[in-house]
XYZ file of C-alpha atoms in Angstrom:
568
model
C 27.081 62.379 14.233
C 23.581 62.970 12.554
C 21.401 59.735 11.948
C 21.174 60.866 7.873
C 24.539 60.858 6.293
C 26.018 60.688 2.796
C 27.893 57.604 2.477
C 30.573 57.314 -0.520
C 31.844 54.067 -1.153
C 35.215 52.903 -3.317
C 35.547 56.335 -4.068
C 38.384 55.891 -6.969
C 38.496 59.626 -8.971
C 41.757 60.614 -9.846
C 43.974 60.151 -7.201
C 41.314 59.028 -4.702
C 42.354 55.516 -3.388
C 39.059 53.649 -2.788
C 37.866 56.490 -0.469
C 35.102 55.642 1.832
C 33.423 58.443 4.173
C 30.722 59.302 5.477
C 29.959 62.998 5.316
C 27.063 64.365 7.838
C 23.761 65.823 6.208
C 22.644 69.611 7.806
C 25.690 70.098 8.908
C 29.541 72.170 7.801
C 31.901 70.146 7.005
C 35.365 70.949 5.729
C 37.060 68.729 3.351
C 41.335 69.798 3.701
C 44.662 68.517 2.866
C 47.784 69.814 1.224
C 47.014 70.899 -2.185
C 47.033 68.151 -4.765
C 45.615 65.646 -1.736
C 42.146 64.995 -3.969
C 39.772 67.222 -2.277
C 38.640 68.526 -5.908
C 38.312 65.232 -6.450
C 36.418 63.838 -3.570
C 34.174 66.995 -3.442
C 33.390 68.106 -6.621
C 34.403 65.426 -9.095
C 32.672 62.876 -6.806
C 30.084 63.917 -4.707
C 28.937 67.494 -7.007
C 28.561 65.472 -10.392
C 26.776 62.243 -8.564
C 24.287 64.862 -7.085
C 24.264 67.039 -10.830
C 23.648 64.128 -12.209
C 20.712 62.056 -10.784
C 19.506 65.820 -10.488
C 19.844 65.919 -14.916
C 18.622 62.334 -14.640
C 15.333 62.954 -13.079
C 14.226 65.156 -15.882
C 12.467 64.174 -18.854
C 14.144 63.366 -22.228
C 12.943 65.936 -23.952
C 14.547 68.671 -21.197
C 17.710 66.406 -20.572
C 18.083 67.218 -25.142
C 19.401 70.534 -23.608
C 21.289 70.013 -20.323
C 24.943 68.989 -20.625
C 25.504 65.238 -19.775
C 27.566 64.377 -17.013
C 29.107 61.306 -16.345
C 28.818 58.953 -13.657
C 31.951 59.137 -11.426
C 34.507 56.351 -10.734
C 32.635 54.923 -7.139
C 30.799 51.839 -6.187
C 27.976 53.495 -4.341
C 26.550 57.538 -2.854
C 23.563 56.985 -0.611
C 21.965 59.732 0.708
C 22.938 62.342 -1.301
C 20.550 65.592 -2.055
C 19.936 68.137 -5.328
C 23.794 69.844 -5.272
C 24.966 73.465 -6.474
C 28.769 73.787 -6.430
C 30.280 77.190 -5.979
C 33.554 77.372 -7.740
C 36.173 79.531 -7.474
C 36.211 80.819 -11.126
C 33.463 83.640 -13.248
C 32.431 81.764 -15.916
C 29.482 85.079 -16.642
C 30.719 86.341 -19.888
C 27.342 88.653 -20.386
C 28.308 92.500 -20.299
C 24.798 92.970 -18.720
C 25.250 90.965 -15.826
C 25.736 93.318 -13.078
C 26.249 92.530 -9.465
C 22.760 93.686 -8.388
C 21.038 91.675 -10.986
C 23.308 87.914 -10.224
C 21.758 88.869 -6.655
C 18.337 89.602 -7.589
C 18.931 93.053 -5.986
C 17.905 94.662 -9.085
C 14.505 92.796 -9.395
C 13.938 94.360 -6.214
C 15.045 97.745 -6.472
C 12.382 97.989 -9.511
C 9.660 97.051 -7.968
C 10.265 99.504 -5.028
C 10.511 102.388 -7.121
C 7.123 101.502 -8.528
C 5.550 101.374 -5.600
C 7.238 103.759 -3.931
C 8.950 105.753 -6.204
C 7.607 109.645 -7.239
C 7.353 110.882 -10.350
C 8.253 114.540 -10.846
C 7.323 117.421 -13.526
C 10.312 118.458 -14.175
C 9.395 122.190 -15.172
C 6.667 122.491 -12.121
C 8.306 120.398 -9.918
C 5.271 119.308 -8.723
C 4.634 115.349 -8.369
C 2.929 113.304 -10.959
C -0.233 110.941 -10.109
C -3.209 109.553 -11.141
C -6.246 110.893 -9.774
C -9.363 109.782 -9.569
C -12.619 111.354 -7.568
C -12.020 110.239 -5.042
C -8.725 111.968 -4.335
C -9.386 115.012 -6.145
C -12.424 115.636 -3.369
C -10.308 115.087 -0.246
C -7.749 117.596 -2.220
C -10.427 120.308 -2.550
C -12.169 119.529 0.818
C -8.714 119.903 2.016
C -7.774 122.978 0.373
C -10.668 125.033 -0.641
C -12.612 124.062 2.265
C -15.196 126.699 2.871
C -15.031 128.733 -0.719
C -17.044 129.164 -3.849
C -15.844 126.881 -6.450
C -16.735 126.540 -10.100
C -16.298 122.686 -11.250
C -15.423 122.754 -15.098
C -14.714 119.818 -17.544
C -12.721 121.774 -21.033
C -14.308 120.137 -23.681
C -12.201 119.776 -27.229
C -12.991 119.629 -30.614
C -12.578 119.575 -34.240
C -14.283 122.069 -36.184
C -15.149 119.918 -38.573
C -17.338 117.818 -35.428
C -18.207 121.059 -33.477
C -22.355 121.448 -34.392
C -21.698 117.625 -33.639
C -20.752 117.588 -30.112
C -23.149 120.961 -28.971
C -26.194 119.667 -30.206
C -24.995 116.187 -28.479
C -24.100 118.195 -24.865
C -27.446 120.540 -25.528
C -29.609 116.925 -25.211
C -27.641 115.880 -22.372
C -29.238 119.389 -20.341
C -25.578 120.925 -20.622
C -26.209 124.815 -20.831
C -23.913 126.416 -19.520
C -20.287 127.139 -20.471
C -17.290 129.631 -18.581
C -16.053 132.082 -20.994
C -14.037 135.012 -19.690
C -14.572 134.834 -15.786
C -18.216 134.382 -16.351
C -20.820 131.805 -16.820
C -22.599 131.811 -20.456
C -25.624 130.034 -22.138
C -24.471 127.932 -24.501
C -27.539 128.612 -26.926
C -25.903 132.379 -27.174
C -22.829 131.716 -28.342
C -21.034 132.097 -31.559
C -19.528 128.711 -31.357
C -17.978 129.001 -34.654
C -15.084 130.660 -33.084
C -14.238 128.210 -30.903
C -12.191 125.154 -31.334
C -13.057 124.674 -27.060
C -14.585 125.683 -24.279
C -14.954 124.838 -20.445
C -18.295 123.484 -19.702
C -20.197 124.463 -16.121
C -20.877 121.090 -13.878
C -21.887 122.680 -10.992
C -21.163 125.855 -8.574
C -20.779 125.150 -4.700
C -19.187 126.182 -1.329
C -16.774 123.553 -0.596
C -18.131 121.952 2.649
C -17.510 118.492 3.876
C -21.120 117.756 3.921
C -21.346 118.385 -0.058
C -18.544 115.308 -0.072
C -21.357 113.283 -1.786
C -22.353 116.335 -5.062
C -18.598 117.254 -5.234
C -17.451 113.681 -6.126
C -20.078 112.967 -8.648
C -19.933 116.718 -10.096
C -16.130 115.453 -10.627
C -17.040 111.936 -11.884
C -19.177 113.713 -14.628
C -16.765 116.109 -15.512
C -14.031 113.193 -16.180
C -15.985 111.654 -18.432
C -17.211 114.526 -20.967
C -13.560 115.347 -20.859
C -11.893 112.123 -20.939
C -10.240 112.803 -17.750
C -9.811 116.361 -17.221
C -11.482 118.573 -14.461
C -10.868 122.292 -13.848
C -12.038 123.197 -10.425
C -11.993 126.874 -9.748
C -11.449 128.777 -6.152
C -13.115 132.618 -5.692
C -10.245 134.718 -4.739
C -9.665 138.282 -4.277
C -7.677 138.021 -7.085
C -9.694 136.416 -8.922
C -10.544 132.639 -10.290
C -7.629 130.479 -9.810
C -7.165 127.561 -11.504
C -6.732 124.107 -10.088
C -6.198 121.233 -12.838
C -6.689 117.522 -11.701
C -6.062 114.478 -14.535
C -6.788 110.879 -14.404
C -4.065 110.453 -16.589
C -0.706 109.931 -15.568
C 0.465 114.000 -16.331
C 1.492 117.162 -14.522
C -1.423 118.592 -12.975
C 0.062 122.151 -14.075
C 1.151 122.100 -17.393
C -0.291 118.577 -18.512
C 3.045 117.255 -19.535
C 2.261 113.385 -19.563
C 4.842 110.989 -18.211
C 5.427 107.322 -18.358
C 3.706 105.370 -15.512
C 5.921 103.638 -13.264
C 6.515 99.520 -14.009
C 9.093 97.136 -13.387
C 10.078 96.984 -16.772
C 10.416 100.679 -17.052
C 13.676 100.136 -14.524
C 15.225 97.281 -16.319
C 17.945 97.943 -18.790
C 16.865 94.634 -20.275
C 14.074 95.416 -21.295
C 12.851 97.426 -24.091
C 10.943 100.302 -22.266
C 13.792 100.821 -19.794
C 16.853 100.267 -22.361
C 18.608 103.571 -23.503
C 18.178 103.653 -26.985
C 21.419 105.311 -27.596
C 23.472 102.444 -25.817
C 20.808 99.176 -25.981
C 21.146 99.109 -22.277
C 24.608 98.826 -21.887
C 25.529 101.831 -20.675
C 28.473 102.684 -23.107
C 29.195 102.668 -27.268
C 31.807 102.513 -29.336
C 33.465 105.502 -29.532
C 37.317 107.324 -30.500
C 39.895 106.965 -28.315
C 41.594 110.098 -28.761
C 44.832 108.675 -26.621
C 44.895 106.131 -29.884
C 44.247 109.408 -32.290
C 46.773 111.491 -30.666
C 49.682 109.352 -28.587
C 51.881 112.030 -28.541
C 50.012 115.697 -26.724
C 53.281 117.296 -26.531
C 53.539 117.399 -30.134
C 52.273 120.945 -31.888
C 49.098 120.826 -34.297
C 51.716 121.706 -37.761
C 53.979 118.723 -36.466
C 51.174 116.405 -37.675
C 49.904 114.835 -34.063
C 46.923 113.136 -35.519
C 48.160 109.183 -36.146
C 45.547 108.235 -38.551
C 45.892 111.308 -41.019
C 49.706 110.019 -41.216
C 49.397 108.163 -44.465
C 49.882 108.740 -47.950
C 45.583 108.636 -48.629
C 44.650 111.375 -45.880
C 47.672 113.983 -45.481
C 45.182 116.293 -47.042
C 43.418 116.564 -43.742
C 46.132 118.597 -42.866
C 45.383 121.267 -45.369
C 41.782 121.112 -44.360
C 42.927 121.927 -40.748
C 45.016 125.151 -41.825
C 42.559 126.459 -43.748
C 39.909 125.885 -40.349
C 43.081 127.184 -38.067
C 43.462 130.915 -40.200
C 39.482 131.107 -40.472
C 38.584 130.135 -36.482
C 42.032 131.430 -34.977
C 43.370 127.875 -33.739
C 46.993 128.292 -33.079
C 49.365 125.157 -34.657
C 52.938 125.956 -33.330
C 51.313 125.008 -29.190
C 51.530 121.028 -28.262
C 48.117 119.649 -27.607
C 47.931 119.949 -24.668
C 48.425 123.471 -24.336
C 44.978 124.287 -26.549
C 42.683 125.862 -24.534
C 38.868 124.291 -24.099
C 36.939 126.135 -27.624
C 40.346 125.157 -29.517
C 40.559 121.658 -29.059
C 36.585 121.547 -29.358
C 37.224 123.597 -32.394
C 39.560 120.128 -33.287
C 37.392 117.227 -32.591
C 34.358 118.771 -33.436
C 35.099 121.128 -35.924
C 32.470 124.124 -37.617
C 30.683 124.912 -40.347
C 32.938 123.063 -43.255
C 35.961 122.345 -40.813
C 34.696 118.497 -40.143
C 37.000 118.128 -37.009
C 38.552 114.695 -36.463
C 34.710 113.833 -35.480
C 33.781 114.609 -38.829
C 36.095 112.507 -40.167
C 35.406 109.196 -38.473
C 31.745 109.950 -39.351
C 32.752 110.131 -42.807
C 34.728 106.933 -42.075
C 31.638 104.867 -41.628
C 30.171 105.166 -44.339
C 32.808 103.763 -46.106
C 32.617 100.679 -43.959
C 31.809 98.284 -46.718
C 35.427 98.529 -47.814
C 38.032 96.085 -45.563
C 40.443 98.612 -45.114
C 38.315 101.080 -43.509
C 37.068 98.602 -41.120
C 40.650 97.930 -39.879
C 40.684 101.400 -39.786
C 38.325 102.020 -37.678
C 38.787 99.496 -35.279
C 42.215 100.605 -34.632
C 41.046 104.085 -33.120
C 38.037 102.773 -31.423
C 37.397 102.394 -27.578
C 34.300 101.890 -25.106
C 33.197 105.281 -23.883
C 30.246 106.211 -21.592
C 26.963 106.138 -23.063
C 26.613 110.024 -23.745
C 22.629 109.843 -23.545
C 22.476 107.744 -19.922
C 25.908 108.322 -18.743
C 26.535 104.934 -17.619
C 23.123 104.111 -16.064
C 21.863 102.281 -18.222
C 18.103 103.379 -18.798
C 16.392 106.114 -20.444
C 16.170 109.843 -19.257
C 12.664 109.960 -18.824
C 13.413 106.851 -15.684
C 14.950 109.711 -13.743
C 11.750 111.458 -13.313
C 10.857 109.422 -10.778
C 13.032 108.939 -7.548
C 13.169 107.903 -4.110
C 14.464 109.866 -1.165
C 15.590 112.399 -4.304
C 17.610 109.264 -5.721
C 17.059 108.081 -8.872
C 17.331 104.219 -9.474
C 20.082 104.759 -11.841
C 22.306 106.319 -8.222
C 21.167 103.493 -5.873
C 22.892 101.006 -8.212
C 25.931 103.638 -8.422
C 26.249 102.861 -4.410
C 29.094 100.562 -3.684
C 27.484 97.796 -0.795
C 28.683 99.320 2.184
C 27.168 102.710 1.264
C 23.566 101.031 0.541
C 23.384 98.675 2.975
C 23.503 102.378 5.464
C 21.165 103.942 2.810
C 18.683 100.794 3.584
C 19.088 100.071 7.102
C 18.543 103.403 8.387
C 16.043 104.514 6.031
C 12.583 105.906 7.443
C 9.945 104.899 5.997
C 6.175 105.804 6.139
C 3.600 103.827 7.069
C 2.294 104.031 4.060
C 5.408 103.019 2.687
C 6.160 100.097 5.016
C 2.854 98.354 4.497
C 3.463 98.616 0.605
C 7.285 98.148 0.536
C 8.263 96.970 3.871
C 8.651 93.323 2.376
C 10.694 94.635 -0.354
C 13.322 97.047 2.231
C 13.607 93.831 3.710
C 14.746 91.614 0.830
C 17.506 94.078 -0.115
C 18.697 94.809 3.361
C 19.503 90.616 3.298
C 21.267 90.434 0.358
C 23.394 93.639 1.207
C 24.049 92.180 4.469
C 24.728 89.082 2.779
C 27.230 90.903 0.449
C 29.027 93.156 2.940
C 29.455 89.788 5.461
C 31.297 88.119 2.347
C 34.202 90.640 2.441
C 32.350 92.485 -1.069
C 31.747 95.836 1.114
C 33.400 97.651 -1.727
C 31.753 96.908 -5.445
C 29.376 98.882 -6.796
C 26.021 97.392 -7.732
C 26.249 98.599 -11.570
C 29.851 96.372 -11.838
C 29.665 94.260 -14.623
C 30.228 90.232 -13.442
C 32.365 89.161 -15.794
C 34.893 92.260 -14.439
C 35.162 90.235 -10.804
C 37.842 88.024 -9.876
C 37.539 84.567 -9.561
C 37.241 84.945 -5.495
C 34.271 88.112 -6.191
C 32.067 85.944 -8.588
C 31.957 82.941 -5.985
C 30.954 85.285 -3.193
C 28.593 87.087 -5.530
C 26.795 83.256 -5.814
C 27.158 82.882 -2.187
C 25.411 85.856 -1.367
C 22.659 84.907 -3.365
C 23.249 81.377 -2.440
C 22.172 82.538 0.731
C 19.223 84.906 -0.793
C 17.677 82.171 -2.435
C 16.114 80.344 0.911
C 16.597 77.004 -0.496
C 16.675 74.199 1.996
C 17.331 70.097 1.998
C 20.224 71.163 -0.815
C 23.820 70.405 -0.609
C 26.215 73.689 -1.098
C 29.558 72.232 -2.451
C 31.946 75.165 -2.288
C 35.918 75.607 -3.643
C 37.908 77.755 -0.956
C 35.977 80.768 -0.152
C 38.096 82.713 1.401
C 40.708 82.942 -1.244
C 41.542 86.615 -1.787
C 39.587 87.620 1.513
C 41.697 89.954 4.194
C 42.048 87.390 7.393
C 40.090 89.517 9.510
C 36.683 88.698 7.062
C 37.076 85.245 7.687
C 35.058 84.509 10.675
C 32.290 87.020 9.059
C 32.358 84.426 6.069
C 32.594 81.094 8.641
C 28.703 82.925 9.627
C 27.516 83.375 6.437
C 28.327 79.417 5.727
C 26.855 78.864 9.353
C 23.733 80.702 8.031
C 23.268 78.789 4.613
C 23.744 75.415 7.003
C 21.148 77.237 9.375
C 18.484 77.182 6.929
C 18.807 73.244 6.265
C 21.799 72.618 3.803
C 23.899 70.307 3.928
C 27.435 72.597 2.754
C 31.073 71.121 1.681
C 33.592 73.331 2.057
C 37.063 72.849 0.692
C 39.287 74.956 2.231
C 42.972 75.442 4.271
C 41.744 78.471 6.466
C 42.214 78.064 9.700
C 39.365 80.082 11.335
C 36.622 78.176 8.715
C 38.474 74.469 9.767
C 38.216 75.412 13.866
C 35.089 76.497 13.277
C 33.326 73.860 11.279
C 31.490 70.690 12.228
C 33.114 68.326 10.381
C 36.391 67.238 8.902
C 37.449 65.186 6.194
C 41.284 65.679 5.819
C 43.037 63.691 2.929
C 46.619 63.305 1.999
C 49.335 62.478 3.502
C 50.880 64.043 -0.023
C 50.022 65.409 -3.056
C 49.339 62.910 -6.279
C 50.077 59.874 -5.914
C 51.505 60.162 -2.049
C 47.761 61.604 -1.111
C 43.919 60.560 -2.121
C 43.394 58.689 0.944
C 41.473 59.610 4.035
C 43.723 60.875 7.238
C 41.267 62.375 9.805
C 37.713 62.052 9.456
C 35.350 63.729 12.482
C 35.482 67.249 14.522
C 38.601 69.428 15.444
C 38.250 71.277 18.605
C 36.918 74.642 18.977
C 40.977 75.822 20.240
C 42.400 73.567 17.882
C 45.628 75.492 16.117
C 47.505 75.405 13.203
C 49.746 72.835 14.508
C 47.073 70.173 14.462
C 47.983 68.410 11.844
C 44.290 69.435 10.354
C 45.115 72.498 8.256
C 46.953 70.613 5.291
């Protein structure tokens, strides 16, 4: 037994009968026994409760007033206890914004990765959008225009009322040449009253490597005069070809500006990234047509629209008959047999015919009446957001992609698919230098999720929809990703709901948590976990008043079977 232990003396919580036991630190200890024998009373209500109580007491008086007060467990003494974290078999998350990716911090790493490695592509021109600087523009020019004659221009824009002032300042600065209709003209010879913009000639030269400094200085001068835009004209057989560059985050061809990637842009918890229609929830309250028309075998002339079947709204059927005569909507066929165009007419309406949607929009204006609010609630349900299609993010985020995938598509992957994508993805030297550490953290967390048996979960799955066992294993994977050491983890039956073949993988996860320098205490019945533990505490012999006693303390040989007496 290791020298450092957690020493419990005289524990009497619930049905424990003055229990005294030593549990080794930095080991994987299984607490087992029949159901009701006092396992949870020892592990959670005594060990974890005391560890958490001492942690809270270490805080200042000001901080303690915001934390839950924990009573001291009924025990004579506990020595050698560590800061404690409980991973229980329950899902206490109620927040609709919490997902598998946010709970495991994968979302944070994805956002950083897309910020530094994602490519923004103009949807109209198909070119990659980036902020240019004189150095990058010089490199591009030397690579593509080497040996050719070129003209470096600075586009100048001005308001008509400021025309004379702008031209006077340019002449004083020594700029006389402008590019007009494919030729160089003198600024003093032009009737400038007809212009609201022109391109100022910075220099004319033949592109060559030995002129790198001259090219860079010309581009810097153009940027300064034009507030961040330069136009490089290339002489060709077809005439002068334009190559535009900008220091803004905009397309070099069409000039469309895009939102510059930042971590907040990829967050549905931030106003910068959250879809404005659904506020980052991925769904909105809409009309539930299954409730509006519950029986689709009925014809429209058999009054199938439930909210219209009340004395106050029967006139809607008369409006429907008028619309059917005007627009060719068949009333004598079942709703399920209506064509797509007919169903669209029934739902969305046309011209003065408001349709089912228009009817509910009208009801929205009457929500100050209680009975209207009740009626609306009766036919409402959640549906995917029509703007973001469930991704929770603004449409502009979809312009940024990595390997042709948006961040919404990365979140939509299940754990197994995502692990395969990130593990076997080839990265360039620049990408590896910029975000290699992020990729490694992402892979580590996906491996943990896969090994605890959650390979089927999608990363955008809401945490509050998980079962207790799934939520517990999510927390276990998050604990592994947090890299804490010298901590006591108390875990409640992590194999519940897990296929028997995954118990070995779960044991490896628990061992990895122990190997990080933590004390792991697991309440468990599974033979695989018990046989693989470093230390065992068995309570019994029965349940309730017949339990609460230590039956065995020590180590069960790895070859022990279910008949060894230590499996509860």
